[in-house]
Short mmCIF file of N, CA and C in Angstrom, two decimals:
data_model
loop_
_atom_site.label_atom_id
_atom_site.label_comp_id
_atom_site.label_asym_id
_atom_site.label_seq_id
_atom_site.Cartn_x
_atom_site.Cartn_y
_atom_site.Cartn_z
N UNK A 1 -75.83 40.15 -93.23
CA UNK A 1 -75.89 41.46 -93.34
C UNK A 1 -76.90 41.93 -94.42
N UNK A 2 -76.87 41.22 -95.45
CA UNK A 2 -77.85 41.46 -96.63
C UNK A 2 -79.47 41.27 -96.09
N UNK A 3 -79.56 40.19 -95.33
CA UNK A 3 -80.87 39.85 -94.99
C UNK A 3 -81.39 41.09 -94.12
N UNK A 4 -80.62 41.47 -93.13
CA UNK A 4 -80.79 42.71 -92.30
C UNK A 4 -81.31 43.88 -93.13
N UNK A 5 -80.31 44.30 -94.09
CA UNK A 5 -80.74 45.33 -95.02
C UNK A 5 -82.02 45.25 -95.61
N UNK A 6 -82.27 44.21 -96.20
CA UNK A 6 -83.60 43.70 -96.91
C UNK A 6 -84.70 43.96 -95.89
N UNK A 7 -84.66 43.31 -94.67
CA UNK A 7 -85.49 43.55 -93.61
C UNK A 7 -86.00 44.91 -93.27
N UNK A 8 -84.97 45.64 -93.16
CA UNK A 8 -85.03 47.09 -92.86
C UNK A 8 -85.88 47.83 -93.97
N UNK A 9 -85.48 47.48 -95.17
CA UNK A 9 -86.38 48.12 -96.38
C UNK A 9 -87.79 47.70 -96.37
N UNK A 10 -88.05 46.46 -96.04
CA UNK A 10 -89.21 46.02 -96.15
C UNK A 10 -90.24 46.54 -94.99
N UNK A 11 -89.63 46.75 -93.83
CA UNK A 11 -90.21 47.30 -92.65
C UNK A 11 -90.46 48.85 -92.99
N UNK A 12 -89.58 49.48 -93.75
CA UNK A 12 -89.72 50.92 -94.08
C UNK A 12 -90.91 51.18 -95.02
N UNK A 13 -91.19 50.05 -95.92
CA UNK A 13 -92.33 50.19 -96.76
C UNK A 13 -93.50 49.89 -96.15
N UNK A 14 -93.55 49.28 -94.71
CA UNK A 14 -94.82 49.09 -93.93
C UNK A 14 -95.40 47.64 -94.19
N UNK A 15 -94.63 46.64 -94.63
CA UNK A 15 -95.05 45.27 -94.53
C UNK A 15 -95.22 44.76 -93.12
N UNK A 16 -95.99 43.86 -93.23
CA UNK A 16 -96.32 43.10 -91.93
C UNK A 16 -95.59 42.04 -91.85
N UNK A 17 -94.88 41.57 -90.74
CA UNK A 17 -94.09 40.39 -90.66
C UNK A 17 -95.07 39.27 -90.09
N UNK A 18 -95.48 38.19 -90.95
CA UNK A 18 -96.31 37.14 -90.75
C UNK A 18 -95.48 35.96 -90.21
N UNK A 19 -94.33 35.55 -90.62
CA UNK A 19 -93.42 34.67 -90.22
C UNK A 19 -92.08 35.20 -90.36
N UNK A 20 -91.00 34.60 -90.04
CA UNK A 20 -89.57 34.85 -90.15
C UNK A 20 -89.29 35.62 -91.47
N UNK A 21 -89.82 34.80 -92.31
CA UNK A 21 -89.40 35.21 -93.80
C UNK A 21 -90.41 35.38 -94.54
N UNK A 22 -91.63 35.66 -94.05
CA UNK A 22 -92.84 35.94 -94.79
C UNK A 22 -93.51 37.30 -94.25
N UNK A 23 -93.60 38.07 -95.26
CA UNK A 23 -94.19 39.55 -95.20
C UNK A 23 -95.37 39.74 -95.84
N UNK A 24 -96.28 40.55 -95.34
CA UNK A 24 -97.58 40.72 -95.91
C UNK A 24 -97.75 42.26 -96.07
N UNK A 25 -98.38 42.56 -97.37
CA UNK A 25 -98.60 43.98 -97.65
C UNK A 25 -99.84 44.14 -98.64
N UNK A 26 -100.83 44.56 -98.10
CA UNK A 26 -102.26 44.39 -98.76
C UNK A 26 -102.63 45.34 -100.00
N UNK A 27 -101.50 46.13 -100.39
CA UNK A 27 -101.80 47.14 -101.39
C UNK A 27 -101.08 46.71 -102.67
N UNK A 28 -101.46 47.10 -103.85
CA UNK A 28 -100.86 46.94 -105.17
C UNK A 28 -99.54 47.23 -105.38
N UNK A 29 -99.00 48.30 -104.67
CA UNK A 29 -97.68 48.87 -104.90
C UNK A 29 -96.60 47.98 -104.18
N UNK A 30 -97.09 46.93 -103.57
CA UNK A 30 -96.00 45.85 -103.14
C UNK A 30 -94.92 45.43 -104.14
N UNK A 31 -95.55 45.58 -105.50
CA UNK A 31 -94.60 45.21 -106.48
C UNK A 31 -93.44 46.20 -106.72
N UNK A 32 -93.56 47.40 -106.26
CA UNK A 32 -92.65 48.39 -106.37
C UNK A 32 -91.37 48.19 -105.27
N UNK A 33 -91.95 47.63 -104.08
CA UNK A 33 -90.89 47.30 -103.14
C UNK A 33 -90.13 46.09 -103.70
N UNK A 34 -90.75 45.00 -104.03
CA UNK A 34 -90.21 43.78 -104.71
C UNK A 34 -89.18 44.05 -105.79
N UNK A 35 -89.66 45.00 -106.70
CA UNK A 35 -88.84 45.29 -107.81
C UNK A 35 -87.39 45.96 -107.00
N UNK A 36 -87.72 46.88 -106.41
CA UNK A 36 -86.44 47.81 -105.68
C UNK A 36 -85.59 46.68 -105.03
N UNK A 37 -86.02 45.80 -104.35
CA UNK A 37 -85.21 44.75 -103.57
C UNK A 37 -84.53 43.87 -104.55
N UNK A 38 -84.98 43.65 -105.63
CA UNK A 38 -84.45 42.89 -106.72
C UNK A 38 -83.50 43.55 -107.43
N UNK A 39 -83.80 44.80 -107.53
CA UNK A 39 -82.54 45.65 -108.38
C UNK A 39 -81.37 45.97 -107.45
N UNK A 40 -81.67 46.00 -106.19
CA UNK A 40 -80.55 46.18 -105.13
C UNK A 40 -79.63 45.00 -105.03
N UNK A 41 -80.41 43.87 -104.97
CA UNK A 41 -79.68 42.73 -104.62
C UNK A 41 -79.85 41.63 -105.67
N UNK A 42 -79.48 42.03 -106.98
CA UNK A 42 -79.71 41.33 -108.21
C UNK A 42 -79.20 40.01 -108.11
N UNK A 43 -78.05 39.76 -107.40
CA UNK A 43 -77.54 38.55 -107.31
C UNK A 43 -78.28 37.57 -106.46
N UNK A 44 -79.06 38.02 -105.56
CA UNK A 44 -79.75 37.27 -104.59
C UNK A 44 -81.32 37.46 -104.84
N UNK A 45 -81.66 38.43 -105.69
CA UNK A 45 -82.96 38.80 -105.98
C UNK A 45 -83.92 37.74 -106.45
N UNK A 46 -83.34 36.62 -106.96
CA UNK A 46 -84.21 35.63 -107.45
C UNK A 46 -84.91 34.66 -106.27
N UNK A 47 -84.20 34.93 -105.02
CA UNK A 47 -84.77 34.47 -103.89
C UNK A 47 -86.08 34.96 -103.24
N UNK A 48 -86.36 36.19 -103.90
CA UNK A 48 -87.61 37.07 -103.38
C UNK A 48 -88.84 36.45 -104.36
N UNK A 49 -89.78 36.22 -103.55
CA UNK A 49 -91.11 35.61 -104.29
C UNK A 49 -92.22 36.47 -103.92
N UNK A 50 -92.81 36.86 -104.79
CA UNK A 50 -94.11 37.70 -104.46
C UNK A 50 -95.37 36.82 -104.77
N UNK A 51 -96.24 36.65 -103.85
CA UNK A 51 -97.49 35.74 -103.92
C UNK A 51 -98.60 36.82 -103.80
N UNK A 52 -99.60 36.75 -104.52
CA UNK A 52 -100.68 37.72 -104.69
C UNK A 52 -101.97 36.65 -104.25
N UNK A 53 -102.56 37.23 -102.98
CA UNK A 53 -103.56 36.42 -102.57
C UNK A 53 -104.72 37.37 -101.97
N UNK A 54 -106.08 36.84 -102.06
CA UNK A 54 -106.96 37.68 -101.45
C UNK A 54 -107.19 37.55 -99.89
N UNK A 55 -106.86 36.36 -99.46
CA UNK A 55 -106.90 36.17 -98.17
C UNK A 55 -106.11 34.69 -97.83
N UNK A 56 -105.88 34.71 -96.50
CA UNK A 56 -105.11 33.46 -96.07
C UNK A 56 -105.63 33.13 -94.71
N UNK A 57 -105.67 31.69 -94.37
CA UNK A 57 -105.84 31.32 -93.09
C UNK A 57 -105.21 32.04 -92.02
N UNK A 58 -105.89 32.75 -91.00
CA UNK A 58 -105.27 33.27 -89.84
C UNK A 58 -104.83 34.91 -90.24
N UNK A 59 -105.52 35.33 -91.24
CA UNK A 59 -105.10 36.65 -91.50
C UNK A 59 -105.82 37.90 -90.77
N UNK A 60 -106.29 37.58 -89.61
CA UNK A 60 -106.82 38.60 -88.58
C UNK A 60 -105.79 39.57 -88.15
N UNK A 61 -104.47 39.14 -87.76
CA UNK A 61 -103.51 39.88 -87.16
C UNK A 61 -103.18 40.85 -88.25
N UNK A 62 -102.76 40.42 -89.59
CA UNK A 62 -102.47 41.20 -90.63
C UNK A 62 -103.51 42.32 -91.03
N UNK A 63 -104.78 41.89 -90.96
CA UNK A 63 -105.79 42.90 -91.30
C UNK A 63 -105.82 43.91 -90.16
N UNK A 64 -105.71 43.52 -89.13
CA UNK A 64 -105.58 44.41 -87.88
C UNK A 64 -104.57 45.44 -87.96
N UNK A 65 -103.54 44.91 -88.32
CA UNK A 65 -102.06 45.78 -88.60
C UNK A 65 -102.39 46.88 -89.64
N UNK A 66 -103.16 46.61 -90.63
CA UNK A 66 -103.43 47.59 -91.70
C UNK A 66 -104.61 48.23 -91.55
N UNK A 67 -105.50 47.77 -90.40
CA UNK A 67 -106.85 48.55 -90.10
C UNK A 67 -107.77 48.08 -91.19
N UNK A 68 -107.75 46.82 -91.48
CA UNK A 68 -108.63 46.25 -92.47
C UNK A 68 -109.84 45.52 -91.96
N UNK A 69 -109.77 45.49 -90.55
CA UNK A 69 -110.67 44.56 -89.71
C UNK A 69 -112.12 45.05 -90.16
#
């Protein structure tokens, strides 16, 4: 149930689902979403990892999703 709630919040923020538990967001305010999730789910929030990257292999779908192609 918690995973479904978290997934719903992530989708509302506009993240792109790259893999089952990997989501992509190209804008700097991603930290706001991550902080919000950690606050809501403080007991499980330590399982949320934010990775900042300029690019990744096979990022064409994500760039297209955000109109960044």
